[in-house]
Short mmCIF file of C-alpha atoms and ligand atoms in Angstrom, two decimals:
data_model
loop_
_atom_site.label_atom_id
_atom_site.label_comp_id
_atom_site.label_asym_id
_atom_site.label_seq_id
_atom_site.Cartn_x
_atom_site.Cartn_y
_atom_site.Cartn_z
CA MET A 273 -42.25 205.30 35.66
CA MET A 274 -42.25 202.15 33.55
CA ALA A 275 -44.31 202.04 30.38
CA GLU A 276 -47.26 199.65 30.47
CA MET A 277 -46.59 196.59 28.31
CA PHE A 278 -48.78 193.81 26.97
CA HIS A 279 -47.87 190.34 25.72
CA ASP A 280 -49.66 187.45 24.00
CA GLU A 281 -51.31 186.30 27.22
CA ASP A 282 -52.90 189.75 27.71
CA ALA A 283 -54.68 189.64 24.35
CA ASP A 284 -57.64 187.61 23.09
CA LEU A 285 -57.28 186.70 19.41
CA SER A 286 -60.99 185.86 19.12
CA VAL A 287 -61.92 189.57 19.32
CA ILE A 288 -60.38 190.40 15.95
CA GLN A 289 -61.31 186.97 14.55
CA SER A 290 -64.96 187.92 15.01
CA LYS A 291 -64.56 191.13 12.93
CA LYS A 292 -64.33 191.92 9.24
CA VAL A 293 -61.13 193.85 8.61
CA ALA A 294 -60.40 196.06 5.59
CA VAL A 295 -56.74 196.97 5.09
CA ILE A 296 -56.54 200.09 2.91
CA GLY A 297 -53.23 200.18 1.02
CA TYR A 298 -50.86 197.34 0.21
CA GLY A 299 -47.44 198.91 0.68
CA SER A 300 -44.83 198.30 3.35
CA GLN A 301 -47.21 198.03 6.33
CA GLY A 302 -50.35 197.11 4.38
CA HIS A 303 -49.04 193.84 2.93
CA ALA A 304 -47.61 192.78 6.29
CA HIS A 305 -50.78 193.50 8.27
CA ALA A 306 -53.06 191.87 5.69
CA LEU A 307 -50.99 188.68 5.40
CA ASN A 308 -50.34 188.35 9.15
CA LEU A 309 -54.06 188.89 9.90
CA ARG A 310 -55.03 186.30 7.30
CA ASP A 311 -52.54 183.79 8.73
CA SER A 312 -53.98 184.45 12.21
CA GLY A 313 -57.42 183.39 11.04
CA VAL A 314 -58.90 186.87 10.58
CA GLU A 315 -61.35 187.70 7.79
CA VAL A 316 -59.50 190.38 5.84
CA VAL A 317 -59.91 192.18 2.53
CA VAL A 318 -57.56 194.69 0.93
CA GLY A 319 -59.00 198.00 -0.29
CA LEU A 320 -57.17 199.52 -3.27
CA ARG A 321 -57.77 202.22 -5.86
CA GLU A 322 -58.99 201.11 -9.29
CA GLY A 323 -55.97 200.14 -11.34
CA SER A 324 -53.57 200.06 -8.38
CA SER A 325 -50.32 198.31 -9.20
CA SER A 326 -50.60 196.44 -5.89
CA THR A 327 -53.76 194.60 -6.92
CA VAL A 328 -51.93 191.78 -8.68
CA LYS A 329 -49.51 191.35 -5.77
CA ALA A 330 -52.30 191.12 -3.20
CA GLU A 331 -54.33 188.72 -5.33
CA GLU A 332 -51.29 186.55 -5.99
CA ALA A 333 -50.84 186.31 -2.24
CA GLY A 334 -54.38 184.90 -2.06
CA LEU A 335 -56.07 188.02 -0.68
CA THR A 336 -59.39 189.46 -1.78
CA VAL A 337 -59.06 192.96 -3.25
CA LEU A 338 -62.03 195.37 -3.35
CA PRO A 339 -62.44 199.01 -4.36
CA ILE A 340 -61.79 201.13 -1.25
CA ALA A 341 -65.42 202.26 -0.80
CA GLU A 342 -66.68 198.67 -0.93
CA ALA A 343 -63.99 197.39 1.43
CA VAL A 344 -64.90 200.11 3.95
CA ALA A 345 -68.65 199.57 3.64
CA GLN A 346 -68.44 195.94 4.71
CA ALA A 347 -65.79 196.35 7.43
CA ASP A 348 -65.93 196.44 11.22
CA VAL A 349 -62.30 197.59 11.34
CA VAL A 350 -60.82 199.91 8.69
CA VAL A 351 -57.03 199.91 8.75
CA VAL A 352 -55.64 203.05 7.13
CA LEU A 353 -52.25 202.14 5.65
CA ALA A 354 -51.97 204.50 2.71
CA PRO A 355 -49.07 207.00 2.88
CA ASP A 356 -49.63 209.67 5.57
CA GLN A 357 -49.78 212.51 3.04
CA VAL A 358 -52.73 211.00 1.12
CA GLN A 359 -54.75 209.74 4.10
CA ALA A 360 -56.75 212.95 4.67
CA GLN A 361 -58.06 213.17 1.10
CA LEU A 362 -58.57 209.41 0.96
CA TYR A 363 -60.50 209.56 4.22
CA THR A 364 -62.77 212.40 3.07
CA GLU A 365 -63.50 210.99 -0.37
CA GLU A 366 -63.54 207.23 0.06
CA ILE A 367 -63.62 206.23 3.71
CA ALA A 368 -65.88 208.63 5.65
CA PRO A 369 -68.93 208.30 3.34
CA HIS A 370 -68.93 204.50 3.75
CA LEU A 371 -67.79 204.09 7.35
CA ARG A 372 -70.27 202.05 9.35
CA PRO A 373 -71.43 203.41 12.72
CA GLY A 374 -69.83 201.36 15.48
CA SER A 375 -66.81 200.45 13.38
CA ALA A 376 -63.18 201.19 14.22
CA LEU A 377 -60.53 203.21 12.39
CA LEU A 378 -57.06 201.80 12.96
CA PHE A 379 -53.83 203.63 12.13
CA SER A 380 -50.14 202.73 12.33
CA HIS A 381 -49.01 206.32 12.84
CA GLY A 382 -50.86 209.15 14.55
CA PHE A 383 -49.97 211.95 12.12
CA ASN A 384 -53.39 212.65 10.58
CA ILE A 385 -55.43 212.24 13.75
CA HIS A 386 -53.03 214.11 16.03
CA PHE A 387 -52.52 217.08 13.72
CA GLY A 388 -56.23 217.23 12.87
CA TYR A 389 -56.05 216.35 9.17
CA ILE A 390 -58.61 213.60 9.82
CA ASN A 391 -61.55 214.21 12.15
CA ALA A 392 -63.30 210.94 12.89
CA PRO A 393 -67.01 211.14 13.68
CA ASP A 394 -68.50 210.26 17.05
CA GLY A 395 -69.60 206.68 17.28
CA VAL A 396 -66.49 205.08 15.80
CA ASP A 397 -63.39 203.93 17.66
CA VAL A 398 -60.07 205.53 16.74
CA VAL A 399 -57.11 203.36 17.61
CA MET A 400 -53.50 202.68 16.72
CA VAL A 401 -51.27 199.64 16.39
CA ALA A 402 -47.89 200.91 15.23
CA PRO A 403 -45.15 198.35 14.55
CA LYS A 404 -41.72 199.64 15.52
CA GLY A 405 -40.17 198.35 12.34
CA PRO A 406 -40.62 198.39 8.56
CA GLY A 407 -43.49 196.37 7.15
CA HIS A 408 -41.19 193.88 5.46
CA THR A 409 -39.67 193.06 8.84
CA VAL A 410 -43.16 192.78 10.37
CA ARG A 411 -43.96 190.08 7.82
CA ARG A 412 -40.61 188.28 7.97
CA GLU A 413 -40.57 188.13 11.78
CA PHE A 414 -44.14 186.86 11.87
CA GLU A 415 -43.32 184.08 9.43
CA ALA A 416 -40.32 183.16 11.57
CA GLY A 417 -42.63 182.75 14.57
CA ARG A 418 -41.52 185.99 16.19
CA GLY A 419 -42.86 189.53 16.08
CA VAL A 420 -41.90 193.19 15.91
CA PRO A 421 -42.78 195.28 19.02
CA VAL A 422 -45.76 197.58 18.57
CA LEU A 423 -47.12 200.74 20.14
CA VAL A 424 -50.80 200.63 21.03
CA CYS A 425 -53.17 203.48 21.83
CA VAL A 426 -56.78 204.52 21.85
CA GLU A 427 -57.81 208.06 20.90
CA GLN A 428 -61.59 207.55 20.87
CA ASP A 429 -63.33 204.65 22.61
CA SER A 430 -66.95 204.96 21.47
CA SER A 431 -67.69 201.26 21.82
CA GLY A 432 -66.07 200.86 25.22
CA GLN A 433 -64.32 197.87 23.62
CA ALA A 434 -61.42 199.64 21.92
CA TRP A 435 -58.69 198.22 24.18
CA PRO A 436 -59.56 194.53 23.75
CA LEU A 437 -59.76 195.22 19.99
CA VAL A 438 -56.36 196.93 19.85
CA LEU A 439 -54.65 194.17 21.82
CA SER A 440 -56.30 191.47 19.74
CA TYR A 441 -55.17 193.13 16.51
CA ALA A 442 -51.66 193.56 17.89
CA LYS A 443 -51.60 189.84 18.67
CA ALA A 444 -52.85 188.90 15.20
CA ILE A 445 -49.99 190.74 13.46
CA GLY A 446 -47.42 189.25 15.85
CA GLY A 447 -46.83 192.40 17.88
CA THR A 448 -47.60 191.00 21.32
CA ARG A 449 -45.14 188.13 20.71
CA ALA A 450 -42.47 190.80 21.13
CA GLY A 451 -44.45 193.23 23.31
CA ALA A 452 -46.94 196.07 22.95
CA ILE A 453 -46.24 199.37 24.68
CA LYS A 454 -49.16 201.57 25.72
CA THR A 455 -48.91 205.18 24.55
CA THR A 456 -51.07 208.00 23.15
CA PHE A 457 -51.55 209.38 19.64
CA ARG A 458 -49.75 212.55 20.70
CA GLU A 459 -46.75 210.79 22.21
CA GLU A 460 -46.42 208.31 19.34
CA THR A 461 -46.66 211.01 16.67
CA GLU A 462 -44.28 213.51 18.23
CA THR A 463 -41.63 211.02 19.36
CA ASP A 464 -41.78 209.11 16.06
CA LEU A 465 -41.24 212.27 14.01
CA PHE A 466 -38.52 213.49 16.36
CA GLY A 467 -36.66 210.17 16.32
CA GLU A 468 -36.66 209.83 12.56
CA GLN A 469 -35.74 213.46 11.92
CA SER A 470 -33.04 214.07 14.48
CA VAL A 471 -31.41 210.67 14.95
CA LEU A 472 -32.55 207.70 12.85
CA CYS A 473 -32.98 209.12 9.37
CA GLY A 474 -31.95 212.77 9.39
CA GLY A 475 -29.19 212.68 11.98
CA VAL A 476 -27.54 209.46 10.84
CA SER A 477 -27.72 210.31 7.13
CA GLN A 478 -26.11 213.70 7.67
CA LEU A 479 -23.46 212.22 9.96
CA ILE A 480 -22.52 209.58 7.37
CA GLN A 481 -22.36 212.14 4.57
CA TYR A 482 -20.15 214.53 6.57
CA GLY A 483 -17.87 211.66 7.59
CA PHE A 484 -17.55 210.49 3.97
CA GLU A 485 -16.94 214.02 2.68
CA THR A 486 -14.30 214.69 5.33
CA LEU A 487 -12.25 211.62 4.40
CA VAL A 488 -12.63 212.00 0.63
CA GLU A 489 -11.77 215.73 0.73
CA ALA A 490 -8.64 214.79 2.70
CA GLY A 491 -7.54 212.56 -0.19
CA TYR A 492 -8.55 209.10 1.05
CA GLN A 493 -10.13 206.57 -1.34
CA PRO A 494 -13.94 206.77 -1.45
CA GLU A 495 -14.21 202.99 -1.01
CA MET A 496 -12.22 203.21 2.23
CA ALA A 497 -14.37 206.11 3.39
CA TYR A 498 -17.51 204.12 2.62
CA PHE A 499 -16.35 201.18 4.72
CA GLU A 500 -15.28 203.30 7.67
CA VAL A 501 -18.25 205.64 7.98
CA CYS A 502 -21.11 203.66 6.46
CA HIS A 503 -20.67 199.91 6.10
CA GLU A 504 -19.48 199.37 9.66
CA LEU A 505 -22.35 201.38 11.08
CA LYS A 506 -24.58 198.31 10.95
CA LEU A 507 -22.15 196.30 13.05
CA ILE A 508 -22.09 199.05 15.67
CA VAL A 509 -25.86 199.47 15.64
CA ASP A 510 -26.37 195.70 16.01
CA LEU A 511 -24.27 195.77 19.18
CA ILE A 512 -26.17 198.79 20.53
CA ASN A 513 -29.41 197.02 19.73
CA GLU A 514 -28.30 193.92 21.65
CA GLY A 515 -26.81 195.53 24.73
CA GLY A 516 -26.96 199.30 24.59
CA ILE A 517 -24.13 201.76 23.99
CA SER A 518 -22.17 199.99 26.76
CA LYS A 519 -22.02 196.73 24.83
CA GLN A 520 -20.78 198.52 21.74
CA ARG A 521 -17.99 200.10 23.84
CA TRP A 522 -17.20 196.74 25.43
CA SER A 523 -16.88 195.03 22.06
CA CYS A 524 -14.75 197.70 20.34
CA SER A 525 -11.05 198.13 21.04
CA ASP A 526 -9.93 200.34 23.92
CA THR A 527 -8.60 202.70 21.27
CA ALA A 528 -12.04 203.01 19.72
CA GLU A 529 -13.69 203.38 23.12
CA TYR A 530 -11.29 206.14 24.21
CA GLY A 531 -11.78 207.95 20.87
CA ASP A 532 -15.52 207.67 21.39
CA TYR A 533 -15.26 209.49 24.75
CA VAL A 534 -12.91 212.27 23.67
CA SER A 535 -14.03 212.91 20.09
CA GLY A 536 -17.74 212.10 20.10
CA PRO A 537 -18.57 215.25 22.10
CA ARG A 538 -16.27 217.33 19.82
CA VAL A 539 -18.29 216.28 16.76
CA ILE A 540 -21.75 216.27 18.32
CA THR A 541 -21.47 219.44 20.40
CA PRO A 542 -24.09 220.67 22.88
CA ASP A 543 -25.51 223.04 20.27
CA VAL A 544 -26.64 219.93 18.37
CA LYS A 545 -28.98 219.31 21.30
CA ASP A 546 -30.27 222.88 21.01
CA HIS A 547 -31.01 222.21 17.33
CA MET A 548 -32.80 219.01 18.33
CA LYS A 549 -34.97 221.06 20.67
CA ASP A 550 -35.82 223.40 17.79
CA VAL A 551 -36.76 220.40 15.63
CA LEU A 552 -38.94 219.04 18.44
CA ALA A 553 -40.65 222.42 18.85
CA ASP A 554 -41.50 222.53 15.14
CA ILE A 555 -42.99 219.05 15.43
CA GLN A 556 -45.00 219.96 18.53
CA ASN A 557 -46.39 223.21 17.13
CA GLY A 558 -47.44 221.55 13.88
CA SER A 559 -45.18 223.57 11.60
CA PHE A 560 -43.28 220.50 10.34
CA ALA A 561 -46.60 218.77 9.58
CA LYS A 562 -47.86 221.85 7.75
CA ARG A 563 -44.68 222.24 5.68
CA PHE A 564 -44.81 218.55 4.69
CA MET A 565 -48.52 218.56 3.85
CA ASP A 566 -48.44 221.92 2.00
CA ASP A 567 -45.58 220.67 -0.18
CA GLN A 568 -47.29 217.31 -0.78
CA THR A 569 -50.59 218.84 -1.77
CA SER A 570 -48.91 221.21 -4.22
CA GLY A 571 -47.01 218.54 -6.14
CA ALA A 572 -44.24 217.66 -3.67
CA GLU A 573 -41.76 219.96 -5.47
CA GLU A 574 -39.50 220.39 -2.43
CA PHE A 575 -39.70 216.71 -1.44
CA LEU A 576 -38.74 215.44 -4.90
CA ARG A 577 -35.93 217.97 -5.23
CA LEU A 578 -34.46 216.92 -1.88
CA ARG A 579 -34.83 213.23 -2.72
CA LYS A 580 -32.96 213.76 -5.99
CA ALA A 581 -30.19 215.71 -4.28
CA GLY A 582 -29.80 212.93 -1.68
CA GLU A 583 -29.55 210.24 -4.32
CA SER A 584 -26.85 212.14 -6.20
CA HIS A 585 -24.49 212.40 -3.21
CA PRO A 586 -21.19 210.69 -4.18
CA ILE A 587 -21.47 208.16 -1.32
CA GLU A 588 -24.45 206.57 -3.08
CA THR A 589 -22.38 205.79 -6.19
CA THR A 590 -19.45 204.47 -4.17
CA GLY A 591 -21.80 202.44 -1.98
CA ARG A 592 -23.50 200.81 -4.96
CA GLU A 593 -20.14 199.80 -6.43
CA VAL A 594 -18.79 198.45 -3.16
CA ARG A 595 -21.94 196.54 -2.24
CA SER A 596 -22.11 194.86 -5.65
CA LEU A 597 -18.70 193.27 -5.02
CA PHE A 598 -19.46 191.60 -1.74
CA ALA A 599 -21.30 188.53 -0.58
CA TRP A 600 -23.19 190.17 2.28
CA ARG A 601 -25.38 191.89 -0.27
CA GLN A 602 -28.91 190.57 -0.03
CA ASP A 603 -31.92 191.49 -2.10
CA LEU A 604 -34.63 190.64 0.38
CA ASP A 605 -37.10 193.16 -0.95
CA SER A 606 -37.87 192.60 -4.62
CA ASP A 607 -39.92 195.79 -4.74
CA TYR A 608 -36.97 198.01 -3.76
CA HIS A 609 -35.06 199.34 -6.76
CA GLU A 610 -31.74 200.80 -5.77
CA GLY A 611 -30.94 204.20 -7.21
CA SER A 612 -34.29 204.82 -8.87
CA VAL A 613 -35.43 208.33 -8.09
CA ALA A 614 -38.84 207.48 -9.48
CA ARG A 615 -39.63 204.70 -7.03
P1 NAD B 850 -46.35 202.79 1.59
O1 NAD B 850 -45.93 204.02 0.92
O2 NAD B 850 -45.40 201.64 1.63
O3 NAD B 850 -47.65 202.16 0.94
C1 NAD B 850 -48.83 202.80 0.81
C2 NAD B 850 -49.79 201.99 -0.04
O4 NAD B 850 -51.00 202.75 -0.06
C3 NAD B 850 -49.39 201.82 -1.49
O5 NAD B 850 -48.67 200.64 -1.71
C4 NAD B 850 -50.73 201.78 -2.18
O6 NAD B 850 -51.27 200.47 -2.07
C5 NAD B 850 -51.59 202.69 -1.32
N1 NAD B 850 -51.71 204.06 -1.85
C6 NAD B 850 -50.74 204.87 -2.31
N2 NAD B 850 -51.25 206.06 -2.69
C7 NAD B 850 -52.56 205.99 -2.46
C8 NAD B 850 -53.64 206.89 -2.66
N3 NAD B 850 -53.43 208.11 -3.18
N4 NAD B 850 -54.86 206.48 -2.31
C9 NAD B 850 -55.08 205.25 -1.80
N5 NAD B 850 -54.10 204.36 -1.59
C10 NAD B 850 -52.87 204.72 -1.92
O7 NAD B 850 -46.85 203.20 3.06
P2 NAD B 850 -46.31 202.65 4.45
O8 NAD B 850 -44.88 203.06 4.62
O9 NAD B 850 -46.71 201.25 4.61
O10 NAD B 850 -47.14 203.58 5.47
C11 NAD B 850 -48.48 203.31 5.79
C12 NAD B 850 -48.73 203.81 7.20
O11 NAD B 850 -47.93 203.04 8.12
C13 NAD B 850 -48.35 205.26 7.42
O12 NAD B 850 -49.26 205.82 8.33
C14 NAD B 850 -46.96 205.16 8.06
O13 NAD B 850 -46.62 206.28 8.85
C15 NAD B 850 -47.15 203.93 8.91
N6 NAD B 850 -45.92 203.25 9.29
C16 NAD B 850 -45.03 202.86 8.34
C17 NAD B 850 -43.89 202.17 8.70
C18 NAD B 850 -42.94 201.66 7.64
O14 NAD B 850 -42.01 200.98 8.01
N7 NAD B 850 -43.10 201.89 6.37
C19 NAD B 850 -43.63 201.88 10.04
C20 NAD B 850 -44.57 202.26 11.01
C21 NAD B 850 -45.71 202.94 10.62
MG1 MG B 851 -40.75 205.57 13.64
#
């Protein structure tokens, strides 16, 4: 079964152009959505907490910033782009009391709705437009005339007009230039968490660290280890992104391809798949969500400890030194500060 996909011609920009949109939060996704909407001719304001450090940035970009309650009170579409772990409290305290009947709540990840941390009232639409890329890429691609693919779904269609709204919004942020895939809050939430935990973030990070440790413990230079198990990863991933695993194997030497076949399965053994199934089960039964939220609401002690431990792995020091010496280094994101635990 092929997923249902939508493109620019399936979406009517005038739907979202006739609405007032409030983007709550001005971080990675928030700044990209707000600026892309504005550039698509949509009336948009940014809702931020009093004294938020993002206020100046949003105002400098020419956007109107309002206190969250005020932004919500005047909006037809409320876009919730605060971090997932604060959305429930934010919703209860500052969104729900001011939400207009007949308005729409739009998310970019299904976490809070799917796991029940936010219960939207009857009479509002609950929808999602989730870019499949970081917010900074969503903005850069839009400015370049392209777009990042998005997932689209409708959890609650009180107005009967939720689908035209979702597609129109996806078009306004550039998503339908690339393509919008129809899914559900459940599927988006569970597959997103699984992907980032087992492969994209968790799996890859652990694989790189083990590879680095193995070479360094065997007496090789850390800089060499960094190049072989970390730097070149991007080149491999770019090829996979262009033409699948087959293109990566086609482009590498026969030696590399043969080593891939005989050693890949020795490193990533079938019990890794069993562990992946355990991770998926914990996502599906809500225990990952609970562990994350319980830690967050009690001061994020575990989260901050793990972040600090990750940043003190020796590969981070070697990587910083190596990257500073080479011309490929690019600082595209002025708000990212390498090596700062406190970011
Ligand atoms: P972020 O951490 O970059 O930014 C969140 C912004 O929310 C902050 O910049 C601030 O303006 C505001 N904020 C922070 N704390 C707040 C609080 N306590 N109350 C009110 N506002 C607060 O967040 P993000 O990564 O853009 O994530 C936003 C949503 O987008 C999440 O649901 C996330 O899952 C989803 N998403 C993110 C990405 C990504 O690439 N970052 C990709 C797809 C979906
Ligand atoms: Mg994801």
